[in-house]
Amino acid sequence: MPELNKALLEKASKENIELVSARYEKQQPQCLWGLNGTCCKNCFQGPCRIIPGKAEKGICGAGADLIVARNFLRSVAAGTTGHTDHAKEIALALLEIAEGRTHDYGIADAAKLKNLAGKLGIKTSKPAKKIAKEVALEALGDFRRQQGLFLKPEGKYLNWLRIHATKERIEKWKKLNILPVNADAETSHALNQTTMGCDADPADIMIDALRVALADGYSGLAMASDLQDVVFGSPRITKSTCNLGVLDEGKVNIIVHGHVPLLGIKVVEFARKLEAQAKKAGARGINVVGMCCSGHEALERQGIPVAGHMLQQELAIVTGAADAIAVDMQCIFPALQDVAQCYHTKLITTMDFVKIPGAKHIPFTVHSANKSAKKIVMEAIEAYKKRDPAKVFIPKEKNELYAGFGVESLINALAKVNAANPLKPLVDALKSGDIYGIAAIAGCRNLKVKGNFHEELTKILLKNNVLVIGTGCWAHAAAQAGLMNEGSVKYAGAKLRNVLKAIGNSNGLSTLPACLHFGSCVDNSRISALLEMVSEKTKIPIYKLPIAGSAPEYATEKALAIGTFFLALGITLHVNPIPEVTGSKLISKILTQDLEKITGARVLLAETPEKAAGAMLQAIRQKRQELDWR
Ligand code: NFS
Ligand code: SF4
């Protein structure tokens, strides 16, 4: 079980507040059929469970392989909707901005807008808003382009895949017949495909999971990051603070939690505007901090401190100093209100499809953003007046971190080393072995895993001179463990340390941090973009490069979608906990072996950080040998 803020856990237990770990214990032992993936509820003759030797088939005749494959595809599709819905919100917002129907948002990065427009084939010699309209329509095209089961439009596929993927991958995916046409259609089609009496071919279903995952990667992750950069600005390398110690006893504390920066960044803006109101209420000011991916979005663009990861959301309230938590969507525990009602904390929901009984609902749209953000901040100030000082305990856990890495900011930093050819220093270091390989670590925190998997795995890889880049709740964990500040280079092997120092020095820093914060979970697109760039530059396909991924504590369906996207890209991926596929030998074999012949990547299973690091290093070593990079 990952370690959480100990003093706060004790406070919660004294105050008789039930937290996620207690609920986890009460769920033990967890259902074996659920864990091995052989429970089917896809029709109401069921539920059916596969019992080897007794009931090898469900009532309709579906066997273990089929049930496991269908469940897998359904989870990937569900996870994908999280990201495609997110991307669509931003595309729609950009259209509203472009057409002047909202003035609450604008265009913060016109250069990125032009760059995207250029890739999409849009003329850039016109006013930014006109370009923005066309870019938004091209983005929305990825949700509108129609295909039927009996009608496959020749050569048409997602715009966002076309502008990002390498030629090698596009050819590969074309041959596999998995180029997605419409991001929404892919996910809804997956539901039809897996309902009772449709596709009965488990291997076929697994290949189709790759297509859905490509929709996730491009018209989910990449589109969300790209358009958010346009509207809110691209990330810059920035220094900030993390962990629950970022809450400030003397100020009105507002936590923005969820995923879409449309909300979080507005709250930051209005907190600045309403400082005087907070002072009138007796506070020293307003302190906005982020939770989960909303935190990363505000951190990478504005340096806003990040309070914590998914498993710390309830603890933030237990501090007694959280005056308001404003949430949008995803990874928001329904338990938040149960905890909030024990304190003065105002839980504020903002989206029509994410409501929590007992919480205050303030609808938030791109048209009402300013008004709603002001209301949210005022609610927090009102709540602050009711704060009980006797219940306040802010833990001292707080660490510095550098964040804001991504393709643009990293290229800028590398350009200080080699202005004419910024990628060269990185590629040279990879070739020479000064950087032994690149590890991309992503995903949630999960109580099911033993110990601090994220931190331990990262440290072992660093020691072996592997450059670690990552996102999401991994980034919270790594930053809290001191793996993202200047002092963190001590964890890096000597060769990697020299590279980090050299790049840092050229940028006026003593060093780059040991591992690089690549942002929120949709920002996994920044990782794929970097790898795509290295692949194009070296003319070596991603699956041949010394790269390995890991989702060592994944918990959400979204993480499964991202993991499958990495596999489609050709990134060999360690996952933990063991995926819910063990009830089928066929599906387990497809993921851990056969997939390598299909996409060039496979799943690595390991239940300890040592074993995971060993498997990832072995995968990297093998690629180096095949490339003759010693
Ligand atoms: Ni990613 Fe971000 Fe965290 Fe997991 Fe949830 S916050 S979208 S899903 S839990 S990493
Ligand atoms: Fe059972 Fe088949 Fe229905 Fe699934 S689809 S619940 S296996 S009858």
XYZ file of C-alpha atoms and ligand atoms in Angstrom:
648
model
C 0.000 0.000 0.000
C 1.527 3.378 -0.941
C 2.466 5.508 2.054
C 0.247 8.518 2.743
C 0.626 11.525 5.046
C 0.902 9.742 8.396
C -0.056 12.533 10.786
C -3.198 13.263 8.817
C -4.163 9.595 8.806
C -3.871 9.653 12.588
C -5.970 12.804 12.787
C -8.666 11.186 10.640
C -8.698 8.107 12.795
C -8.995 10.215 15.987
C -11.857 12.113 14.428
C -13.495 8.850 13.388
C -13.431 9.609 9.695
C -13.447 6.683 7.305
C -10.969 7.030 4.445
C -10.148 5.159 1.274
C -7.789 2.680 2.982
C -10.494 1.557 5.422
C -12.961 1.074 2.601
C -10.301 -0.893 0.732
C -9.844 -3.239 3.695
C -13.597 -3.797 3.949
C -13.642 -4.903 0.301
C -11.169 -7.726 0.965
C -11.051 -10.365 -0.345
C -11.956 -9.025 -3.783
C -13.951 -11.206 -6.185
C -11.781 -13.698 -8.069
C -13.924 -13.586 -11.193
C -13.620 -9.847 -11.305
C -9.878 -10.065 -10.805
C -9.299 -12.630 -13.552
C -11.752 -11.022 -15.954
C -14.134 -13.945 -16.434
C -17.329 -12.386 -15.117
C -19.750 -11.237 -17.817
C -22.701 -8.902 -17.265
C -23.188 -7.965 -20.912
C -26.726 -9.326 -20.984
C -29.417 -10.140 -18.444
C -29.393 -13.891 -18.829
C -26.264 -13.449 -16.749
C -24.237 -12.565 -14.822
C -22.166 -15.514 -15.994
C -18.908 -16.641 -14.440
C -16.435 -19.095 -15.908
C -15.741 -21.953 -13.513
C -12.990 -24.159 -14.982
C -14.028 -27.809 -15.081
C -17.660 -26.982 -14.334
C -18.959 -24.073 -16.376
C -16.496 -23.317 -19.155
C -19.034 -21.203 -21.048
C -21.558 -18.516 -20.259
C -25.250 -19.069 -21.022
C -24.849 -17.742 -24.587
C -21.767 -19.877 -25.138
C -19.117 -17.226 -24.615
C -15.957 -18.771 -23.182
C -13.243 -17.294 -20.973
C -11.199 -15.877 -23.878
C -14.166 -14.040 -25.321
C -15.427 -12.712 -22.000
C -11.966 -11.470 -21.020
C -11.413 -9.828 -24.421
C -14.828 -8.153 -24.363
C -14.272 -6.814 -20.855
C -10.865 -5.501 -21.884
C -12.220 -3.667 -24.930
C -15.094 -2.223 -22.894
C -12.685 -0.828 -20.314
C -10.434 0.669 -22.986
C -13.474 2.255 -24.640
C -14.752 3.658 -21.348
C -11.348 5.094 -20.557
C -11.120 6.592 -24.011
C -14.386 8.486 -23.570
C -12.801 10.248 -20.595
C -10.166 11.735 -22.864
C -12.201 12.217 -26.032
C -14.962 13.997 -24.087
C -12.257 16.151 -22.537
C -10.694 17.003 -25.910
C -14.096 17.757 -27.409
C -14.880 20.212 -24.604
C -11.738 22.157 -25.459
C -12.411 22.037 -29.218
C -15.932 23.357 -28.639
C -14.569 26.050 -26.337
C -12.068 27.103 -29.001
C -14.891 27.418 -31.529
C -16.890 29.596 -29.112
C -13.819 31.784 -28.590
C -13.115 31.989 -32.327
C -16.668 32.959 -33.174
C -16.850 35.522 -30.393
C -19.580 33.807 -28.401
C -17.484 33.885 -25.260
C -15.001 36.471 -24.106
C -14.185 34.676 -20.878
C -11.362 32.850 -22.628
C -8.946 33.865 -25.344
C -5.984 32.587 -27.312
C -2.865 32.489 -25.174
C -0.437 30.798 -27.551
C -0.876 32.066 -31.107
C 2.397 30.427 -32.191
C 1.160 26.970 -31.216
C -2.129 27.722 -32.977
C -0.281 28.585 -36.185
C 1.913 25.559 -35.877
C -1.135 23.275 -35.565
C -2.871 25.064 -38.426
C 0.187 24.562 -40.623
C 0.205 20.831 -39.920
C -3.511 20.639 -40.671
C -3.007 22.391 -43.996
C -4.757 25.620 -42.962
C -3.402 28.918 -44.281
C -1.892 30.920 -41.437
C -1.824 34.372 -43.021
C -5.068 35.477 -41.394
C -6.172 36.763 -37.977
C -5.735 34.340 -35.072
C -9.478 33.958 -34.498
C -10.060 32.933 -38.105
C -7.293 30.344 -37.829
C -8.722 29.197 -34.498
C -12.121 28.612 -36.064
C -10.679 26.386 -38.766
C -8.501 24.492 -36.313
C -11.522 23.937 -34.042
C -13.582 22.659 -36.969
C -10.828 20.255 -38.006
C -10.712 19.009 -34.407
C -14.475 18.578 -34.292
C -14.204 16.781 -37.630
C -12.615 13.920 -35.700
C -15.972 13.492 -33.959
C -18.148 14.007 -37.049
C -16.551 12.088 -39.930
C -18.986 9.269 -40.590
C -18.380 5.662 -41.372
C -20.813 2.797 -41.407
C -20.317 -0.871 -40.790
C -20.944 -1.443 -44.477
C -19.287 1.748 -45.592
C -15.604 2.368 -44.949
C -14.408 5.697 -46.296
C -11.155 5.018 -48.125
C -8.080 6.637 -46.698
C -9.930 8.786 -44.136
C -8.842 8.783 -40.542
C -8.401 11.092 -37.552
C -6.851 14.490 -38.312
C -5.049 14.453 -34.991
C -3.461 11.119 -35.811
C -2.473 12.357 -39.260
C -0.655 15.418 -37.868
C 1.177 13.589 -35.083
C 1.908 9.957 -35.896
C 5.069 8.866 -37.681
C 4.823 7.584 -41.263
C 6.079 4.206 -40.141
C 3.242 3.866 -37.613
C 0.547 5.075 -39.997
C 1.613 2.426 -42.518
C 1.662 -0.222 -39.816
C -1.811 0.719 -38.520
C -3.193 0.855 -42.046
C -2.006 -2.710 -42.627
C -3.622 -3.787 -39.373
C -6.789 -1.976 -40.433
C -6.935 -0.056 -37.177
C -6.798 3.578 -38.301
C -9.698 5.183 -36.417
C -12.113 7.322 -38.404
C -14.198 9.022 -35.732
C -13.232 9.103 -32.057
C -16.806 8.940 -30.734
C -17.857 6.266 -33.209
C -14.950 4.041 -32.142
C -16.069 3.986 -28.524
C -19.763 3.539 -29.217
C -18.957 0.858 -31.783
C -16.905 -0.997 -29.177
C -20.020 -1.255 -26.994
C -22.030 -2.745 -29.856
C -19.201 -5.096 -30.808
C -19.011 -6.504 -27.272
C -22.693 -6.847 -26.486
C -24.312 -10.298 -26.396
C -24.141 -12.037 -29.747
C -21.783 -9.771 -31.702
C -18.064 -10.382 -32.146
C -17.075 -13.852 -30.938
C -13.428 -13.663 -32.004
C -11.275 -12.760 -28.977
C -8.117 -11.979 -30.977
C -10.098 -9.725 -33.288
C -11.496 -7.858 -30.290
C -7.993 -7.291 -28.900
C -6.823 -5.795 -32.223
C -9.847 -3.523 -32.179
C -8.855 -2.382 -28.705
C -5.750 -0.958 -30.378
C -7.925 1.089 -32.754
C -9.943 2.525 -29.870
C -6.688 3.280 -28.052
C -5.435 5.237 -31.083
C -8.574 7.356 -30.904
C -7.696 7.871 -27.238
C -4.088 8.810 -27.953
C -4.723 11.253 -30.751
C -8.231 12.701 -30.621
C -8.224 12.403 -26.845
C -4.810 13.032 -25.306
C -3.036 14.919 -28.095
C -6.010 17.056 -29.049
C -6.674 18.008 -25.436
C -3.041 19.010 -24.810
C -2.710 20.875 -28.121
C -5.869 22.929 -27.806
C -5.320 23.607 -24.110
C -1.918 24.993 -25.014
C -3.603 27.282 -27.534
C -6.194 28.549 -25.054
C -4.155 28.584 -21.831
C -0.554 28.722 -23.047
C 2.070 26.018 -23.506
C 3.918 24.732 -20.443
C 7.120 26.450 -19.376
C 9.752 24.987 -17.093
C 8.705 26.314 -13.733
C 9.481 25.807 -10.070
C 6.753 25.240 -7.534
C 5.813 23.202 -4.477
C 3.899 20.000 -3.824
C 2.226 17.824 -1.171
C -0.414 18.743 1.399
C 1.928 21.180 3.113
C 1.112 23.623 0.301
C -2.134 24.506 2.096
C -1.741 27.793 3.954
C -3.311 28.234 7.368
C -3.506 32.022 7.062
C -5.233 32.081 3.688
C -8.473 31.031 2.095
C -7.551 27.665 0.567
C -9.244 26.600 -2.655
C -8.471 23.217 -4.167
C -9.183 22.698 -7.853
C -9.656 19.018 -8.571
C -10.446 17.026 -11.688
C -9.059 17.313 -15.176
C -10.177 20.112 -17.476
C -8.317 23.422 -17.013
C -11.322 25.435 -18.207
C -12.371 25.455 -14.543
C -9.083 25.443 -12.638
C -7.376 28.250 -14.499
C -10.427 30.505 -14.148
C -10.527 29.913 -10.402
C -6.856 30.917 -10.233
C -7.662 34.121 -12.131
C -10.576 35.096 -9.902
C -8.756 34.217 -6.717
C -6.234 36.901 -7.710
C -9.008 39.378 -8.471
C -10.838 38.770 -5.188
C -7.890 38.970 -2.773
C -9.357 42.087 -1.142
C -12.568 40.224 -0.293
C -10.536 37.499 1.400
C -8.653 40.102 3.420
C -11.939 41.623 4.518
C -12.874 38.204 5.838
C -9.698 38.177 7.930
C -7.476 36.018 5.729
C -4.040 36.981 4.397
C -5.179 36.237 0.867
C -6.276 33.339 -1.295
C -4.241 30.207 -1.929
C -5.326 28.100 -4.917
C -3.759 24.661 -5.134
C -4.362 21.744 -7.468
C -5.343 18.126 -6.959
C -4.845 15.285 -9.466
C -4.567 16.330 -13.120
C -6.266 19.729 -12.736
C -3.325 20.473 -10.497
C -0.801 19.562 -13.174
C -2.608 21.685 -15.773
C -2.389 24.792 -13.585
C 1.122 23.929 -12.397
C 2.703 23.515 -15.820
C 1.258 26.781 -17.117
C 1.131 29.032 -14.076
C 3.301 27.412 -11.436
C 0.325 26.776 -9.111
C 1.308 24.412 -6.235
C -0.020 20.855 -6.362
C -1.577 19.369 -3.229
C -1.623 15.714 -4.154
C -2.696 12.626 -6.044
C -5.887 10.629 -6.144
C -5.343 8.916 -2.788
C -4.731 12.231 -1.001
C -7.978 13.960 -1.978
C -9.799 13.084 1.240
C -6.748 13.906 3.357
C -6.766 17.429 1.956
C -10.111 17.934 3.696
C -8.902 16.270 6.902
C -6.426 19.175 7.272
C -9.462 21.255 8.283
C -7.975 24.044 6.190
C -9.570 23.302 2.819
C -12.225 25.978 2.478
C -13.519 24.889 -0.907
C -12.879 22.083 -3.363
C -14.080 22.849 -6.871
C -14.289 19.783 -9.091
C -15.042 19.096 -12.734
C -14.778 15.487 -13.895
C -12.953 12.198 -13.297
C -11.067 10.736 -10.335
C -13.259 12.647 -7.883
C -14.123 10.254 -5.057
C -17.840 10.272 -4.231
C -16.588 10.026 -0.633
C -15.438 13.655 -0.710
C -18.787 14.917 0.539
C -18.837 12.350 3.373
C -15.547 13.796 4.589
C -16.379 17.433 3.766
C -19.511 17.337 5.924
C -17.335 16.666 8.981
C -15.642 20.045 8.410
C -16.538 23.496 7.114
C -15.276 22.533 3.633
C -17.534 23.441 0.699
C -17.470 20.825 -2.027
C -18.509 22.446 -5.305
C -19.458 20.439 -8.380
C -19.553 22.248 -11.712
C -20.526 19.839 -14.482
C -24.052 18.715 -15.205
C -23.063 15.074 -15.318
C -20.848 15.104 -12.244
C -23.060 15.810 -9.244
C -22.503 14.662 -5.684
C -25.431 14.636 -3.249
C -24.832 17.210 -0.507
C -22.314 19.204 -2.541
C -23.104 22.671 -3.843
C -23.602 22.709 -7.611
C -22.443 25.791 -9.507
C -22.887 25.134 -13.240
C -19.787 26.113 -15.168
C -19.851 26.677 -18.926
C -17.552 28.537 -21.290
C -20.191 31.273 -21.419
C -20.587 31.615 -17.656
C -16.963 30.953 -16.712
C -16.178 34.357 -15.208
C -19.430 34.548 -13.272
C -19.155 31.001 -11.996
C -15.473 31.298 -11.066
C -16.306 34.416 -9.042
C -19.127 32.566 -7.274
C -16.826 29.668 -6.438
C -14.194 31.965 -4.939
C -16.846 33.833 -2.930
C -18.206 30.504 -1.619
C -14.693 29.667 -0.449
C -14.358 33.010 1.339
C -17.722 32.471 3.054
C -16.656 28.978 4.106
C -13.348 30.323 5.438
C -15.308 32.442 7.945
C -16.721 29.216 9.386
C -13.364 27.448 9.633
C -12.748 25.925 13.081
C -9.124 26.704 14.062
C -9.182 23.858 16.579
C -9.643 21.382 13.743
C -6.840 22.735 11.567
C -3.702 20.699 11.067
C -1.562 21.251 8.003
C 1.183 18.640 7.725
C 4.719 19.814 7.169
C 5.204 17.554 4.134
C 6.062 19.883 1.278
C 8.696 19.649 -1.421
C 10.006 21.725 -4.264
C 9.612 20.559 -7.829
C 10.315 21.601 -11.374
C 7.485 21.061 -13.833
C 6.383 22.223 -17.261
C 8.362 19.823 -19.418
C 7.027 18.922 -22.839
C 8.226 18.951 -26.407
C 8.326 22.735 -26.772
C 9.908 23.531 -23.406
C 12.399 20.692 -23.661
C 13.429 21.713 -27.176
C 13.870 25.284 -25.896
C 16.106 24.012 -23.113
C 18.075 21.778 -25.488
C 18.444 24.661 -27.931
C 20.599 26.370 -25.295
C 23.010 23.461 -25.728
C 22.756 23.223 -29.505
C 20.784 26.002 -31.159
C 21.076 24.655 -34.694
C 20.054 21.123 -33.841
C 18.348 20.968 -30.427
C 17.453 17.287 -30.475
C 21.042 16.291 -31.228
C 22.349 16.421 -27.632
C 19.517 14.138 -26.512
C 19.950 11.676 -29.376
C 23.739 11.657 -28.984
C 23.435 10.935 -25.273
C 21.056 8.076 -26.026
C 23.392 6.624 -28.634
C 26.486 6.870 -26.450
C 24.691 5.370 -23.461
C 25.076 8.468 -21.288
C 21.307 8.150 -21.283
C 20.878 4.383 -21.224
C 17.233 4.574 -22.205
C 14.028 6.497 -21.687
C 11.353 5.321 -19.264
C 7.891 6.812 -19.469
C 5.966 6.292 -16.250
C 2.322 7.189 -15.942
C -0.841 6.425 -14.095
C -2.594 6.513 -10.814
C -1.902 5.456 -7.267
C -3.474 2.193 -6.266
C -3.913 0.772 -2.775
C -3.638 -2.728 -4.229
C 0.099 -2.437 -4.827
C 2.703 -3.138 -2.198
C 4.790 -0.211 -0.915
C 5.690 2.935 -2.796
C 5.966 1.390 -6.242
C 6.210 4.657 -8.180
C 9.071 6.046 -6.111
C 11.085 2.833 -5.806
C 10.836 1.947 -9.494
C 11.848 5.474 -10.485
C 14.909 5.430 -8.216
C 16.195 2.123 -9.598
C 15.802 3.306 -13.193
C 17.557 6.596 -12.447
C 20.468 4.798 -10.842
C 20.838 2.859 -14.080
C 21.104 6.092 -16.076
C 17.607 5.826 -17.511
C 15.976 9.184 -18.183
C 12.584 9.061 -16.471
C 9.766 11.196 -17.840
C 6.193 10.896 -16.716
C 2.782 12.249 -15.949
C -0.331 12.049 -13.816
C -0.326 10.728 -10.297
C 3.183 9.323 -10.822
C 4.306 12.935 -11.090
C 2.710 13.778 -7.727
C 4.379 10.769 -6.119
C 7.794 11.456 -7.640
C 7.705 15.149 -6.750
C 6.661 14.432 -3.169
C 9.558 11.995 -2.841
C 11.976 14.750 -3.831
C 12.681 13.321 -7.273
C 11.933 16.531 -9.160
C 13.959 19.192 -7.376
C 17.567 20.164 -7.997
C 18.816 17.921 -5.192
C 17.220 14.938 -6.914
C 20.161 14.452 -9.293
C 21.832 12.520 -6.512
C 19.513 9.647 -7.448
C 20.750 9.619 -11.045
C 23.644 7.455 -12.175
C 26.862 9.383 -12.859
C 26.409 9.455 -16.636
C 22.813 10.628 -16.542
C 23.714 13.161 -13.850
C 26.297 14.755 -16.139
C 23.766 15.086 -18.949
C 21.176 16.633 -16.641
C 23.740 19.038 -15.230
C 25.004 20.078 -18.642
C 21.504 20.888 -19.900
C 20.618 22.592 -16.625
C 23.779 24.725 -16.661
C 23.053 25.927 -20.182
C 19.676 27.076 -18.863
C 20.891 28.914 -15.786
C 20.064 26.062 -13.389
C 22.483 23.969 -11.363
C 20.911 20.944 -13.061
C 17.710 19.580 -14.533
C 15.791 17.497 -11.981
C 16.401 13.739 -12.006
C 13.049 13.081 -13.617
C 10.972 15.263 -15.838
C 7.382 16.242 -15.081
C 5.565 15.936 -18.409
C 2.204 17.050 -17.075
C -1.284 15.645 -16.641
C -2.572 12.344 -18.002
C -3.739 13.863 -21.292
C -0.165 15.152 -21.499
C 0.979 11.610 -22.103
C 0.628 13.015 -25.602
C 3.721 15.114 -24.832
C 5.610 11.877 -24.201
C 4.379 10.295 -27.436
C 5.180 13.523 -29.301
C 8.747 13.514 -27.966
C 9.246 9.882 -28.901
C 7.727 10.482 -32.325
C 10.151 13.339 -32.791
C 13.150 11.249 -31.755
C 11.926 8.481 -34.058
C 11.591 10.833 -37.047
C 14.963 12.381 -36.289
C 16.831 9.083 -36.002
C 14.692 7.325 -38.635
C 14.335 4.495 -36.140
C 10.792 3.314 -35.374
C 9.707 3.822 -31.764
C 9.560 0.071 -31.112
C 13.262 -0.233 -31.926
C 14.373 2.609 -29.628
C 15.622 1.916 -26.073
C 12.359 2.962 -24.462
C 10.103 1.282 -21.934
C 6.924 2.423 -20.253
C 5.334 1.644 -16.945
C 1.973 2.138 -15.280
C 3.030 0.696 -11.952
C -0.084 1.618 -9.961
C -2.752 2.117 -12.615
C -6.287 2.307 -11.293
C -8.632 3.876 -13.831
C -10.091 2.762 -17.141
C -8.423 5.853 -18.614
C -5.040 4.471 -17.637
C -5.851 1.205 -19.415
C -6.679 3.184 -22.564
C -3.392 5.091 -22.362
C -1.456 1.893 -21.749
C -3.025 0.296 -24.809
C -2.153 3.427 -26.803
C 1.495 3.074 -25.712
C 1.427 -0.551 -26.884
C 0.038 0.517 -30.274
C 2.847 3.081 -30.542
C 5.401 0.344 -29.975
C 6.330 1.106 -26.366
C 6.881 -2.027 -24.308
C 4.961 -1.456 -21.116
C 5.172 -2.727 -17.574
C 1.832 -2.745 -15.784
C 0.825 -3.408 -12.222
C -1.532 -4.580 -10.737
C -1.774 -7.629 -13.024
C -4.534 -6.794 -15.541
C -7.882 -8.535 -15.257
C -7.109 -10.979 -18.059
C -5.556 -13.904 -16.194
C -8.697 -16.012 -16.645
C -7.745 -16.377 -20.309
C -4.456 -17.920 -21.360
C -5.032 -16.679 -24.894
C -5.503 -13.009 -23.963
C -2.630 -13.117 -21.468
C -0.408 -14.513 -24.215
C -1.546 -11.937 -26.756
C -0.635 -9.112 -24.392
C 2.635 -10.485 -23.045
C 3.970 -12.189 -26.205
C 2.096 -12.083 -29.520
C 1.605 -8.324 -29.514
C 5.332 -7.868 -30.035
C 4.948 -9.320 -33.536
C 2.002 -7.035 -34.204
C 3.003 -3.580 -32.894
C 6.568 -4.244 -31.734
C 5.642 -3.873 -28.066
C 4.392 -6.153 -25.330
C 3.204 -6.100 -21.737
C 5.688 -6.780 -18.929
C 4.286 -8.061 -15.651
C 6.082 -7.545 -12.356
C 4.692 -7.086 -8.878
C 7.708 -5.472 -7.227
C 9.666 -2.364 -8.196
C 12.877 -4.407 -8.390
C 11.386 -6.928 -10.804
C 9.692 -4.202 -12.836
C 12.934 -2.248 -13.166
C 14.743 -5.437 -14.096
C 12.256 -6.231 -16.853
C 12.294 -2.673 -18.197
C 16.092 -2.525 -18.167
C 16.233 -5.865 -19.941
C 13.869 -4.569 -22.645
C 16.004 -1.441 -23.037
C 19.235 -3.462 -23.116
C 17.859 -5.679 -25.860
C 16.924 -2.681 -28.032
C 20.374 -1.177 -27.533
C 22.013 -4.403 -28.594
C 19.820 -4.689 -31.665
C 20.756 -1.118 -32.607
C 24.371 -1.828 -31.816
C 24.329 1.035 -29.284
C 26.488 -0.426 -26.544
Ni -4.689 9.819 -14.781
Fe -5.452 12.196 -13.714
Fe -4.407 10.285 -11.250
Fe -5.018 8.151 -12.553
Fe -6.766 9.977 -12.090
S -5.789 11.966 -11.671
S -6.131 11.342 -15.515
S -6.492 8.677 -14.003
S -5.760 8.810 -10.670
S -3.214 9.315 -12.908
Fe -23.758 -14.638 -19.924
Fe -23.368 -14.421 -22.563
Fe -25.038 -12.764 -21.321
Fe -22.416 -12.573 -20.895
S -23.472 -12.191 -22.797
S -24.036 -12.480 -19.349
S -21.794 -14.717 -21.017
S -25.265 -14.976 -21.515
